[in-house]
XYZ file of C-alpha atoms in Angstrom:
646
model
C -20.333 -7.921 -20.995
C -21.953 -10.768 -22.568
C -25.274 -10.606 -20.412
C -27.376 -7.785 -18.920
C -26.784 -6.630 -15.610
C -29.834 -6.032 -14.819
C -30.256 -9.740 -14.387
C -28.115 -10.116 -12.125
C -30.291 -8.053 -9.438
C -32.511 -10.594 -10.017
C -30.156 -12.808 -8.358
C -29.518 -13.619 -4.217
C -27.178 -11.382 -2.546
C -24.212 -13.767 -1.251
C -22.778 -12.707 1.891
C -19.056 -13.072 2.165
C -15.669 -12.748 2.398
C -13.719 -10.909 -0.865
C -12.277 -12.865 -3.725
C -8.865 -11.640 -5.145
C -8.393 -12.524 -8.801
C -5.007 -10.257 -9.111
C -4.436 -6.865 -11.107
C -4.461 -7.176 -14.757
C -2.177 -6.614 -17.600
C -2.804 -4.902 -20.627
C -1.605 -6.230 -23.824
C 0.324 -4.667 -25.598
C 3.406 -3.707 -23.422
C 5.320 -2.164 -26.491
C 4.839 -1.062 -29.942
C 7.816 -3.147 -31.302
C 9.092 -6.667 -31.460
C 11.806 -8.948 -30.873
C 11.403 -8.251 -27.288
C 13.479 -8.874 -24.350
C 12.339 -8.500 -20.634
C 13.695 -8.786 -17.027
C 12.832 -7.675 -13.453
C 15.573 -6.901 -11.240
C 15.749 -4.722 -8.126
C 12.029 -3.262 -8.270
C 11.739 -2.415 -11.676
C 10.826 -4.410 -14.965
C 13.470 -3.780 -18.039
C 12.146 -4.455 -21.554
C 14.069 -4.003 -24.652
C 12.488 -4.212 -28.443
C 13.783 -3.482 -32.077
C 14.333 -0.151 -32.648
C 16.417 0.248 -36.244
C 18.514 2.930 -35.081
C 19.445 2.576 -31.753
C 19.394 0.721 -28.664
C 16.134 1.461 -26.150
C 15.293 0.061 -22.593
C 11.932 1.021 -20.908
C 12.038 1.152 -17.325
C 8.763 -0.167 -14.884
C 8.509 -0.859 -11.384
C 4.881 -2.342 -12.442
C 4.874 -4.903 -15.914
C 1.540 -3.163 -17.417
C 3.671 0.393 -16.525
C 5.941 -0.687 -19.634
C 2.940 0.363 -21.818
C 3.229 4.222 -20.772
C 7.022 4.403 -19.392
C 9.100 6.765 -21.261
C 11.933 5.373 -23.316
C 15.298 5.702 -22.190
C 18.025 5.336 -25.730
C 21.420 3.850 -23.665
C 23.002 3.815 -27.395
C 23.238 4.957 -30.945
C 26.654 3.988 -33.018
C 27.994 6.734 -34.769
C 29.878 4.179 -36.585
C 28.083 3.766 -40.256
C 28.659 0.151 -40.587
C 26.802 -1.018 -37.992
C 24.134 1.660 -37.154
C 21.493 0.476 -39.194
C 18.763 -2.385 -39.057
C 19.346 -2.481 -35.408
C 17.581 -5.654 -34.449
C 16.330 -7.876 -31.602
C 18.866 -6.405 -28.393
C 19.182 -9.225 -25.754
C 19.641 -7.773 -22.022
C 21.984 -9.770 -19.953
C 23.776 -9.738 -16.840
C 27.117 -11.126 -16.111
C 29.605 -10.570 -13.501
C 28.178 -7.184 -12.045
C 27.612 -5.779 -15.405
C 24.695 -5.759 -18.417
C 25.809 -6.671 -21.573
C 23.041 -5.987 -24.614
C 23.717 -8.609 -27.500
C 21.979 -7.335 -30.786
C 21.839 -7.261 -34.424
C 22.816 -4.582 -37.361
C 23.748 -3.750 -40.429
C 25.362 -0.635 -42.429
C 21.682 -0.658 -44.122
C 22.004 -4.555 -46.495
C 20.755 -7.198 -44.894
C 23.401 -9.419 -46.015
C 25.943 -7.570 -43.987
C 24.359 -8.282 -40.611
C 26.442 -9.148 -37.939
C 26.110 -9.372 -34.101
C 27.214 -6.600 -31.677
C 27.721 -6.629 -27.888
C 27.689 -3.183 -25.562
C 29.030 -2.768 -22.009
C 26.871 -0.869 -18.909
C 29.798 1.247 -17.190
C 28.259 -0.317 -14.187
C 25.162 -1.924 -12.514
C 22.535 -0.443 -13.702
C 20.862 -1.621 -16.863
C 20.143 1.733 -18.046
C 23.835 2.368 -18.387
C 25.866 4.304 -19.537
C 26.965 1.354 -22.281
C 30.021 1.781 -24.257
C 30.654 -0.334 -27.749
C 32.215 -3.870 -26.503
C 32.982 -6.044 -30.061
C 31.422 -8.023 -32.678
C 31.108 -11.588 -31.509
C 30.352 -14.578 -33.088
C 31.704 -13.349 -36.813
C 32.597 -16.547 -39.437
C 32.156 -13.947 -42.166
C 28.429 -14.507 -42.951
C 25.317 -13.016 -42.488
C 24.570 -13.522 -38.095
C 21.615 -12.267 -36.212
C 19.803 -13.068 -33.091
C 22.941 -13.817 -30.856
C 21.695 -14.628 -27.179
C 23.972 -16.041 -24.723
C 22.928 -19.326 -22.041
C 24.733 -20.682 -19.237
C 24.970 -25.338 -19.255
C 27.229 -26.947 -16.502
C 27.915 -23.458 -15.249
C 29.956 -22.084 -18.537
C 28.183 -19.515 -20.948
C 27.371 -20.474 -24.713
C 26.230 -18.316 -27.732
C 23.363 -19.258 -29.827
C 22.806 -17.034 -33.049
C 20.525 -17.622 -36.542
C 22.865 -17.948 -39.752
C 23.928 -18.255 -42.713
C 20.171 -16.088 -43.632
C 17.862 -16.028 -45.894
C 19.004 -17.576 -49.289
C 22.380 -16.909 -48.791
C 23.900 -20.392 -48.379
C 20.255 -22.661 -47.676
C 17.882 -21.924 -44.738
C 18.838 -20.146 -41.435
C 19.697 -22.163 -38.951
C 20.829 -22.138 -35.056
C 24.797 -22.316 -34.220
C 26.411 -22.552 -31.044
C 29.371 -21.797 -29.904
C 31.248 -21.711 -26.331
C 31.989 -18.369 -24.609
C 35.034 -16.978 -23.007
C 34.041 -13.819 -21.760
C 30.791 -11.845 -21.796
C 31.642 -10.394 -25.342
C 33.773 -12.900 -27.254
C 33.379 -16.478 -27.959
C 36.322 -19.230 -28.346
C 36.067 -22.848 -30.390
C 34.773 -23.983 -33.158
C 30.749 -23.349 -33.866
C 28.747 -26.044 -34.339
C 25.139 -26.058 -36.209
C 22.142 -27.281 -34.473
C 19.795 -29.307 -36.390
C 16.757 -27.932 -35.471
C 12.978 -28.928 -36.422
C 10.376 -26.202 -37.365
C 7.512 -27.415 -39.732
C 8.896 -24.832 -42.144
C 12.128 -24.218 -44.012
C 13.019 -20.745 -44.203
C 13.969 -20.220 -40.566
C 15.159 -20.998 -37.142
C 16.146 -18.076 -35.595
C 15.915 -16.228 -31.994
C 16.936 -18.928 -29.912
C 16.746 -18.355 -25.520
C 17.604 -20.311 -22.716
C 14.926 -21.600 -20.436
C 16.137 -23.413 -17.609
C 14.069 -26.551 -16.071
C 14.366 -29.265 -13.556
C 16.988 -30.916 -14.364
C 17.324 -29.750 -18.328
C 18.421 -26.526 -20.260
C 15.507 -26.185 -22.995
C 15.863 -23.971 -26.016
C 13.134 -22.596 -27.238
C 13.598 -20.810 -30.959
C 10.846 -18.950 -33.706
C 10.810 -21.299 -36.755
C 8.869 -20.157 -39.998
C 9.414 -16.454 -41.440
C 8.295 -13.641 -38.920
C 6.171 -11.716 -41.325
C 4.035 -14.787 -41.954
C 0.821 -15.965 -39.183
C 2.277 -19.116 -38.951
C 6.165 -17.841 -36.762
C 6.138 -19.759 -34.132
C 8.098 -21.064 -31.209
C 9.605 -24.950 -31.204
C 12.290 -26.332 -28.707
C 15.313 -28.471 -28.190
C 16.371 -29.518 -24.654
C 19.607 -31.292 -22.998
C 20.177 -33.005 -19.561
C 22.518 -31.170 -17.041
C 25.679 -32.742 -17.452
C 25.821 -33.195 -21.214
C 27.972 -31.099 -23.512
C 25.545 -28.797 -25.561
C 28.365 -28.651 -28.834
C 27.813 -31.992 -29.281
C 24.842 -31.816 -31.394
C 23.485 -35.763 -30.635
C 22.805 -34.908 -26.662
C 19.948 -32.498 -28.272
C 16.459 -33.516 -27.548
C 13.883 -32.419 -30.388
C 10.207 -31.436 -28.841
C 7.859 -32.851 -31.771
C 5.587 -29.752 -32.967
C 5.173 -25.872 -31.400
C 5.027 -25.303 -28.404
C 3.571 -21.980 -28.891
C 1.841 -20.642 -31.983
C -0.979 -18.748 -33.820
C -4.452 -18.756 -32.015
C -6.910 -17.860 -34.780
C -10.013 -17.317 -32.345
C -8.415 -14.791 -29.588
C -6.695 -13.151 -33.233
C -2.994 -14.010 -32.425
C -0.734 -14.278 -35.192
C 2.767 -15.199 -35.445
C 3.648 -15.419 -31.952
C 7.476 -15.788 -31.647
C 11.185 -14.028 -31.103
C 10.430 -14.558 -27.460
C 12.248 -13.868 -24.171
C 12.013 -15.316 -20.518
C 11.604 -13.451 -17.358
C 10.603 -14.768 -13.221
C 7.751 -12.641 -11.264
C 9.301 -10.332 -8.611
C 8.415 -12.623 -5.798
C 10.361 -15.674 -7.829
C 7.212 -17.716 -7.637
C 5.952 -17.524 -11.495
C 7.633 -18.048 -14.835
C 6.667 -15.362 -17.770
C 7.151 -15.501 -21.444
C 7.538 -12.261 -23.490
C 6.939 -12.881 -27.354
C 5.704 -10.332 -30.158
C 2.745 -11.634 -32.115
C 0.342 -8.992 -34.350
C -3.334 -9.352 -35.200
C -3.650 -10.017 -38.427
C -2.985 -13.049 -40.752
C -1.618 -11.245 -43.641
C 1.884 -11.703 -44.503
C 3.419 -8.451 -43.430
C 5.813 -7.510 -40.903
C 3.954 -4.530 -39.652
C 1.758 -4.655 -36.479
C 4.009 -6.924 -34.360
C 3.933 -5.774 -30.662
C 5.090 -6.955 -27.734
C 2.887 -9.124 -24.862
C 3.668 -10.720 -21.937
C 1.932 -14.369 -19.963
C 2.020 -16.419 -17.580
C 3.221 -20.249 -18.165
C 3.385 -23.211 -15.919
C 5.557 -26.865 -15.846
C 4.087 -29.947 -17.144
C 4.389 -33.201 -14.502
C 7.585 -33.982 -16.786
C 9.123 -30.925 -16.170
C 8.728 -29.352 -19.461
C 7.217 -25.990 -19.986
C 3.630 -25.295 -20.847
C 3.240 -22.034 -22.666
C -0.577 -22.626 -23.444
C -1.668 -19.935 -26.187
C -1.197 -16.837 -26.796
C -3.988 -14.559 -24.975
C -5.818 -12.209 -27.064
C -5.290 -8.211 -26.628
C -8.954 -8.316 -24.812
C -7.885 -10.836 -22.476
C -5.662 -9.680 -19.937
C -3.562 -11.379 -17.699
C -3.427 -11.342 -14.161
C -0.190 -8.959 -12.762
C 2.782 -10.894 -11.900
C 2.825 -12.279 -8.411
C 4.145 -9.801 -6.504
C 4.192 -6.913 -8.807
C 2.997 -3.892 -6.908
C 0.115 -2.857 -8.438
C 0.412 0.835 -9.759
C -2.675 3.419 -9.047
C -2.320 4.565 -12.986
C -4.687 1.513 -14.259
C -7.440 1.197 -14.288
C -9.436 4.619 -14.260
C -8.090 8.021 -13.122
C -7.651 9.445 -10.126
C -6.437 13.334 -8.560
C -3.011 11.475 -8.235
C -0.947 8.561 -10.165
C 1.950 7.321 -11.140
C 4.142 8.542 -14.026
C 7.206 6.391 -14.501
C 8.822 7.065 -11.408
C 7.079 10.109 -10.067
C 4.342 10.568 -7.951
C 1.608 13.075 -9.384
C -0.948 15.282 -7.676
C -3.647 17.306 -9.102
C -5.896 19.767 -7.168
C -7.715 22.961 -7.073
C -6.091 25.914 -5.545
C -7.337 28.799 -3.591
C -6.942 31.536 -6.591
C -8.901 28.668 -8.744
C -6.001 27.274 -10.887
C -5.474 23.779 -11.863
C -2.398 22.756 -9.320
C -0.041 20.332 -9.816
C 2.325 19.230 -7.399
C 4.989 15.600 -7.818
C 7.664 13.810 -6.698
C 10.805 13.650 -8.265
C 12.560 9.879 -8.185
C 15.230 11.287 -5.346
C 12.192 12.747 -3.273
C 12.545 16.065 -4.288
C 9.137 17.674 -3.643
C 7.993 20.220 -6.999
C 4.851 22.144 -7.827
C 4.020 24.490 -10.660
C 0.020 25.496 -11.907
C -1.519 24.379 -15.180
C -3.606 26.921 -15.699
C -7.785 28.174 -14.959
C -10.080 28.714 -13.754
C -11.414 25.499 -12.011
C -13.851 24.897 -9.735
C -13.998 21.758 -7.556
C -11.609 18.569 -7.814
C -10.296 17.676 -10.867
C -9.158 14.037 -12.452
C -6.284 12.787 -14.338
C -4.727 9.825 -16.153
C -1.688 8.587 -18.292
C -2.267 8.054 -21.982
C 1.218 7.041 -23.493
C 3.835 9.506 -22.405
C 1.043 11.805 -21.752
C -0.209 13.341 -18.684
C -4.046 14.450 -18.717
C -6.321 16.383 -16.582
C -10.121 17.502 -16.668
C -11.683 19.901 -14.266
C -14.889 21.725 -14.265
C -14.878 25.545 -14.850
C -16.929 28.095 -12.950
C -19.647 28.773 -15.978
C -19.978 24.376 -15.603
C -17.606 23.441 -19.160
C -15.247 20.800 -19.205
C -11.325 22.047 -18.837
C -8.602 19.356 -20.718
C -5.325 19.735 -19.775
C -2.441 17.991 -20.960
C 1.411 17.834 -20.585
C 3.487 16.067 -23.363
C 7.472 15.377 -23.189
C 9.285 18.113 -24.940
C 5.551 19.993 -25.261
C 4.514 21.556 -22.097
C 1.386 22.373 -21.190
C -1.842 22.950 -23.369
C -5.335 23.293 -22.833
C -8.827 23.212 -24.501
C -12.273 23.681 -23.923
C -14.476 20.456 -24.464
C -17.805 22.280 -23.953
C -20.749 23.248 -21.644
C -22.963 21.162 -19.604
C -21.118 19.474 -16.422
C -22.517 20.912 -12.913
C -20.378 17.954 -10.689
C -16.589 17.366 -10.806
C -15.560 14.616 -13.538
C -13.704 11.240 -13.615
C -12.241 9.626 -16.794
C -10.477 6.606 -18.469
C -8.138 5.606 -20.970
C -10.210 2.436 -23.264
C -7.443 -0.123 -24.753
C -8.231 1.264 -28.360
C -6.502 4.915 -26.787
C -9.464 6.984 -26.762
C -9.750 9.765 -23.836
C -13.242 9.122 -21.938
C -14.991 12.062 -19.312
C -18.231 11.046 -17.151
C -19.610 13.895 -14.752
C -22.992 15.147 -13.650
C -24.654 17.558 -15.899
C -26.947 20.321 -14.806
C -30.426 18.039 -15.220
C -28.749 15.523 -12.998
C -28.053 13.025 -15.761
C -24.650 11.592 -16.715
C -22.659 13.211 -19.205
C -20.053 11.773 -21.425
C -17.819 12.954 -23.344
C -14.929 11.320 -25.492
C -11.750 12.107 -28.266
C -11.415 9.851 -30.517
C -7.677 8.505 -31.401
C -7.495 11.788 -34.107
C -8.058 14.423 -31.750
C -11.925 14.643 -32.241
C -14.208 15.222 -29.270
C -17.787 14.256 -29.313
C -20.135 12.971 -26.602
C -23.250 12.033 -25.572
C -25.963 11.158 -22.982
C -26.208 8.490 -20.566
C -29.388 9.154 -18.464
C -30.056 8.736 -14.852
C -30.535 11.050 -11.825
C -27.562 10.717 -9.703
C -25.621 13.323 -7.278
C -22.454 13.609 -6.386
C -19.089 13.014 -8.605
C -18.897 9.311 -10.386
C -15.867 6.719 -10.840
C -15.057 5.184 -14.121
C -12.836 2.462 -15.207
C -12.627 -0.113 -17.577
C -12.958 -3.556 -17.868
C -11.316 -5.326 -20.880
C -13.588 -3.379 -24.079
C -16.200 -2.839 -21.566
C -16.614 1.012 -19.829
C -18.359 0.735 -16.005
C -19.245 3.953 -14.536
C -20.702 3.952 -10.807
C -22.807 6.715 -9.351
C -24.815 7.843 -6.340
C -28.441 7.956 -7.484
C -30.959 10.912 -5.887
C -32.228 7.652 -3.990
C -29.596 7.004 -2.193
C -29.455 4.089 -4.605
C -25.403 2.744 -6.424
C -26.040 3.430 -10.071
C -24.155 1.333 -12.015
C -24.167 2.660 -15.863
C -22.540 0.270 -18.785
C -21.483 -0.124 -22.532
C -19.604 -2.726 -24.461
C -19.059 -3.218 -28.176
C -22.466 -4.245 -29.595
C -24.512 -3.352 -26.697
C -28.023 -3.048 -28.378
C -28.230 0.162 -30.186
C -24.785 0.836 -29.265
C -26.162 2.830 -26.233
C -25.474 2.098 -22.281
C -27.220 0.187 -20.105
C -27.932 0.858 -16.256
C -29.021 -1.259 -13.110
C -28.589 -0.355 -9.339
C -26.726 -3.679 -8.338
C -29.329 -3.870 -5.717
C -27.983 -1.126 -3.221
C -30.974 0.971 -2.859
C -31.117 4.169 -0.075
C -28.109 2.802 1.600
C -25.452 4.953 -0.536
C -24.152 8.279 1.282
C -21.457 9.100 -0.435
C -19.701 9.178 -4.124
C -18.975 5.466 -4.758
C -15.142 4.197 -5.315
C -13.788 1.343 -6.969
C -11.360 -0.932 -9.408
C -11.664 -3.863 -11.659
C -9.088 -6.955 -10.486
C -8.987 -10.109 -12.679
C -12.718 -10.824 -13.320
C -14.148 -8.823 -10.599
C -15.531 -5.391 -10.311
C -15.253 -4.006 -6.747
C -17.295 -0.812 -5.628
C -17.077 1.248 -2.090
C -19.290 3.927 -0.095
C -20.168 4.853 2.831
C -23.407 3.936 4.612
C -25.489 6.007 6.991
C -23.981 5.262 9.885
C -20.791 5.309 8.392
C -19.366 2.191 7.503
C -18.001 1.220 4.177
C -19.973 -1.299 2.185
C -18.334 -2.841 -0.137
C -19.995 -4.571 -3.650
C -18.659 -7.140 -5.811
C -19.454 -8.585 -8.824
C -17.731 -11.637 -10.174
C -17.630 -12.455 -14.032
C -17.066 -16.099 -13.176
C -20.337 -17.150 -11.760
C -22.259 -14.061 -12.863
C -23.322 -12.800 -9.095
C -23.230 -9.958 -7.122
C -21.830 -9.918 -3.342
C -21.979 -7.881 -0.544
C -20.574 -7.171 3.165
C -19.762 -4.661 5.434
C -15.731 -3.450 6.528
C -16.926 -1.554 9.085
C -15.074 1.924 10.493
C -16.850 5.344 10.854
C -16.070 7.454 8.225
C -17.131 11.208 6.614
C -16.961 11.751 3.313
C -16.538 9.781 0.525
C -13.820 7.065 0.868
C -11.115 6.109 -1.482
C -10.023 2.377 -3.033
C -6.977 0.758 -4.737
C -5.448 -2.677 -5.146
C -2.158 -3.281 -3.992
C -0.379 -6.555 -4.741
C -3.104 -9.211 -3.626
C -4.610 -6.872 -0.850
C -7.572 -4.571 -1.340
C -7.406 -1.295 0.767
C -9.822 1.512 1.387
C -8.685 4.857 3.131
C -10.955 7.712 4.607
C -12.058 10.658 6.692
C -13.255 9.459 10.269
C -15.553 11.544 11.462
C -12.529 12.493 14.244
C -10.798 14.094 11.163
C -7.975 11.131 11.472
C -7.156 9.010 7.992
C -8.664 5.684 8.700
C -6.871 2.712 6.749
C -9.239 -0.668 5.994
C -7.906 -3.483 4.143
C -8.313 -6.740 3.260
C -6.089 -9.386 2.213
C -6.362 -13.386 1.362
C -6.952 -15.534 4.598
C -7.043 -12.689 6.745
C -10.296 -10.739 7.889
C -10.893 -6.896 7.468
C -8.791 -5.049 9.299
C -8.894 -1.574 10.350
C -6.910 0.892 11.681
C -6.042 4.746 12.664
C -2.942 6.568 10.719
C -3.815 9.507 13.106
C -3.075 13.213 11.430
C -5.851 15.637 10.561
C -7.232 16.009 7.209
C -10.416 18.658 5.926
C -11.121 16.751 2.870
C -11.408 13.419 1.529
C -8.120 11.352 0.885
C -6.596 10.320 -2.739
C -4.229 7.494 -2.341
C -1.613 5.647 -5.208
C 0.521 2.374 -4.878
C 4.056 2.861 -5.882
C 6.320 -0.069 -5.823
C 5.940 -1.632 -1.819
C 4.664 1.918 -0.777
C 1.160 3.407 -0.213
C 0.838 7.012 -0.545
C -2.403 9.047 0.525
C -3.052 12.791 -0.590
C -5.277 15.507 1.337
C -5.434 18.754 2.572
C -3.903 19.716 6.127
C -5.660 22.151 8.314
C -3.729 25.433 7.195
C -4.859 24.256 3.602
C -1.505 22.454 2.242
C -1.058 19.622 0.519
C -0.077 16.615 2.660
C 0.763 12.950 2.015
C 0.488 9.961 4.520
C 3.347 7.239 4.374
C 1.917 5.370 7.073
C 1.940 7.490 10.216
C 4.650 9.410 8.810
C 3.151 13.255 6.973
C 4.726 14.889 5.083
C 3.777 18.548 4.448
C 4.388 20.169 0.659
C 6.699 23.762 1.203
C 4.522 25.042 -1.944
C 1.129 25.543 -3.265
C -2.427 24.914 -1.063
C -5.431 23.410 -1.754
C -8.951 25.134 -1.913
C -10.920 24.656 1.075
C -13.453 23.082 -0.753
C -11.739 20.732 -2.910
């Protein structure tokens, strides 16, 4: 934050409908570069350079890419080209994918472009080796097919680097997915450099097929993207119906500390409304090609119906979601339940006092195992990576860490004394683990590992009951708490805070909190939920674009504390009426509050995730299983209970 909050107290409470400013993105969405990205049938499908084989992550959410696990579809056993695996290019043609990429038998000289088959439609495969396409005998990379007048082309980089003069683009026409027919034909192509032109993609326009390309070598600050174009109708091998765009059209943004921005790929938001570039860039300005990553934003069409990439948007500046990417429970903060890749994840307390763990397998199978005790109350979990987390408090009041890794199992270790309430967490973009809970003097407690294991923590003051919710907010950590006054205590830090220590302010809700507060970041928003005496839900805002704070009432009549998540552009809130139904509130754009009764009969308070276009909630049932709400529809767990009072 770049101002006190306090001030903002200070300020007139606004009365007033919400303001949706979208789910945000965290940059990076990959360690690697060269990437390529698309979103078909409910999922997101990014591919990056690997060296040694052929990966695909798999999303139904684009800022899930960061955590998903990686799913190799190929490795060649063949020694010739199994090395210096480069820049893979998803495609689909004719019912099937078709992955275009680079290698090598380990000299760079002997590059050449490969193409792999899916058995089928799905792009994780199976693939199967296809051919080498495109070969004239000389060093080839970056092969990406485009379709002009409704027949496919191949574009690739060649002859390379000081073998024959600078790398330029070639085309050539296609006959099938994997081969090419014709003669090539080089591309001049314009790039304020001289060394390269190189990872040229297909955008299509109004009217015009551009193609955009990386000029300048990728390990220096100044790779960046240029662009050709030519008119529907015109033959593309004809080298004089080319249109050169004077300058970049997308390159190095020194003051959000973007270098090198290039090697870029193309991709349309899952409602079709929104056009996405995905590029690698790295944040330094030395030349090196270490660091490169992969990010994703928005762009938009000029008037003349050219594309407007704008710059590239620093790591702590994230972009809104996609339109119509369902927003995914996992980010930001942690919850008792979220998303791993495709399975639904539960954590709760169970009557014998172990940590429980119950999920969803992708073809609904239901599964539960225990993590280990004792616990007392309800704990919290998050992702971090491939990484699954959890925190509870033990009986004696010390902090519990649990975590599962792939190919690990299940460890645990003791993070100390001092925590009398349950705890909530986060994940901060710079990967350190973050736990916030009320210690024994009624203060807030924090404690933290640091990126090499090491767990310290510290004191954040205050007198607050109850359990808190934490998330973050760019850099910035925001923890909200029920004060001993009734009051929402609102507790702070970012990077050069004064004295590098928190900051608090009540955000001007005194005596009228009754329950633990819930709540999200969205865009540049904060949004905060509890219930009021009589049982309403208030709900608090606090928008970074005009620096005040705003209030109303959703109504409903609710017990405990209630639970809220964003889901595409609507805002929803789900609790406990006092007539032991689950109560649903949401809001969406143009539309009032609504409310409404999912029926059933829960004994505790509700934990809900977004998966894809579904909404699932979590509680306990009256015989003390777990049970999740679909809707009206509830489905009962066959294994494992929850603790009466979890």
């Amino acid at each position: 934050m770049k101002r006190l909050l306090a001030l903002v107290v200070c300020l007139a409470l606004l009365v007033g409908s919400p303001a949706y400013a979208g789910s945000t993105v965290r940059n990076p969405l990959n360690g690697s570069a060269d990437p390529t990205l698309t979103y078909v049938d409910g999922n997101y499908y990014l591919a990056t350079t690997l060296g040694d084989r052929i990966g695909i992550w798999r999303s139904p959410t684009l800022a899930g890419l960061a955590t998903a696990p990686e799913t190799t579809v190929y490795r060649d056993p063949d020694p010739s080209r199994n090395r210096q695996v480069w820049a893979p290019g998803l495609y689909r043609f004719d019912g099937r994918w078709y992955i275009y990429y680079t290698a090598s038998d380990g000299t760079d000289a002997n590059h050449r472009m490969y193409v792999i088959e899916s058995a089928g439609a799905d792009p994780l495969g199976p693939y199967q080796f296809k051919a080498r396409i495109a070969d004239h005998g000389e060093y080839a990379i970056d092969g990406e097919p485009f379709v002009h007048n409704g027949r496919r082309y191949f574009a690739w980089s060649g002859p390379g680097r000081g073998m024959g003069g600078p790398a330029q683009i070639y085309l050539q026409a296609m006959d099938t997915p994997w081969s090419t027919t014709g003669a090539r034909v080089a591309l001049p192509a314009s790039g304020g450099c001289t060394e390269v032109r190189e990872g040229a993609v297909g955008l299509r326009g109004p009217g015009r097929l551009f193609l955009v390309y990386s000029s300048c070598d990728t390990g220096k600050p100044d790779y960046q993207l240029w662009m050709k174009s030519i008119a529907d109708g015109l033959d593309p091998l004809v080298p004089a119906n080319w249109v050169q765009h004077a300058g970049p059209v997308f390159w190095r943004n020194d003051a959000a500390g973007v270098y090198g921005p290039g090697h870029n790929g193309f991709f349309t938001s899952p409602d079709g409304t929104e056009s996405w570039i995905v590029y690698h860039g790295k944040t330094t300005s030395a030349y090196t090609y270490d660091g490169r990553t992969t990010r994703a934003q928005r762009f938009t069409w000029n008037a003349d119906g050219t594309p407007n990439f704008g710059r590239p948007l620093g790591l702590g500046d994230p972009p809104a979601a996609p339109s119509g990417d369902p927003w995914s429970s996992q980010d930001p903060g942690s919850a008792r339940g979220y998303v791993a890749g495709d399975e639904k994840q539960y954590f709760d307390r169970t009557p014998d006092g172990n940590l429980g763990h119950w999920w969803q397998q992708p073809d609904g199978t239901l599964r539960y195992d225990t993590w280990g005790g004792p616990v007392a109350g309800r704990p919290t979990g998050f992702l971090a990576g491939a990484e699954q987390h959890a925190f509870a408090r033990t009986p004696d009041g010390r902090l519990r860490h649990f975590w599962w890794a792939p190919g690990v199992g299940v460890r645990a270790e003791d993070w100390g004394a001092g925590l009398a309430g349950d705890p909530a967490g986060m994940v901060t973009p710079n990967g350190q683990k973050h736990v916030f809970g009320r210690a024994s003097d009624g203060t807030l407690a924090h404690w933290w590992q640091e990126t090499d294991g090491t767990v310290r923590r510290d004191n954040w003051g205050g007198s607050l009951v109850g359990t808190p919710t934490a998330y973050t907010f760019g850099a910035e950590q925001h923890v909200f708490a029920r004060g001993t006054d009734n009051s929402l205590r609102h507790y702070y830090w970012f990077p050069g805070i004064a004295g590098n220590r928190p900051a608090l302010d009540d955000w001007g809700a005194v005596g009228t909190v009754h329950s633990d507060p819930t709540g999200f970041a969205s865009g540049q928003q904060q949004h905060v939920f509890y219930r009021t005496a009589d049982g309403s839900v208030k709900h608090r805002l606090f928008d970074h674009g005009d620096w005040q704070i705003r209030t109303d009432n959703w109504g409903g009549n609710l017990a405990g504390a209630p639970y809220a998540f964003r889901h595409g552009q609507t805002q929803h809130v789900y609790g406990r009426g006092v007539d032991g139904a689950l109560w649903h509130l949401w809001w969406q754009p143009g539309a009032p509050v609504r409310t409404q009764s999912l029926g059933g009969a829960l004994t505790n308070d509700p934990v809900g995730i977004a998966f894809r276009d579904e909404q699932y909630l979590f509680s306990r049932s009256a015989g003390g299983s777990l049970q999740t709400h679909r809707g009206t529809t509830v489905t009962v767990w066959p294994a494992g209970q929850i603790a009466g009072d979890g």
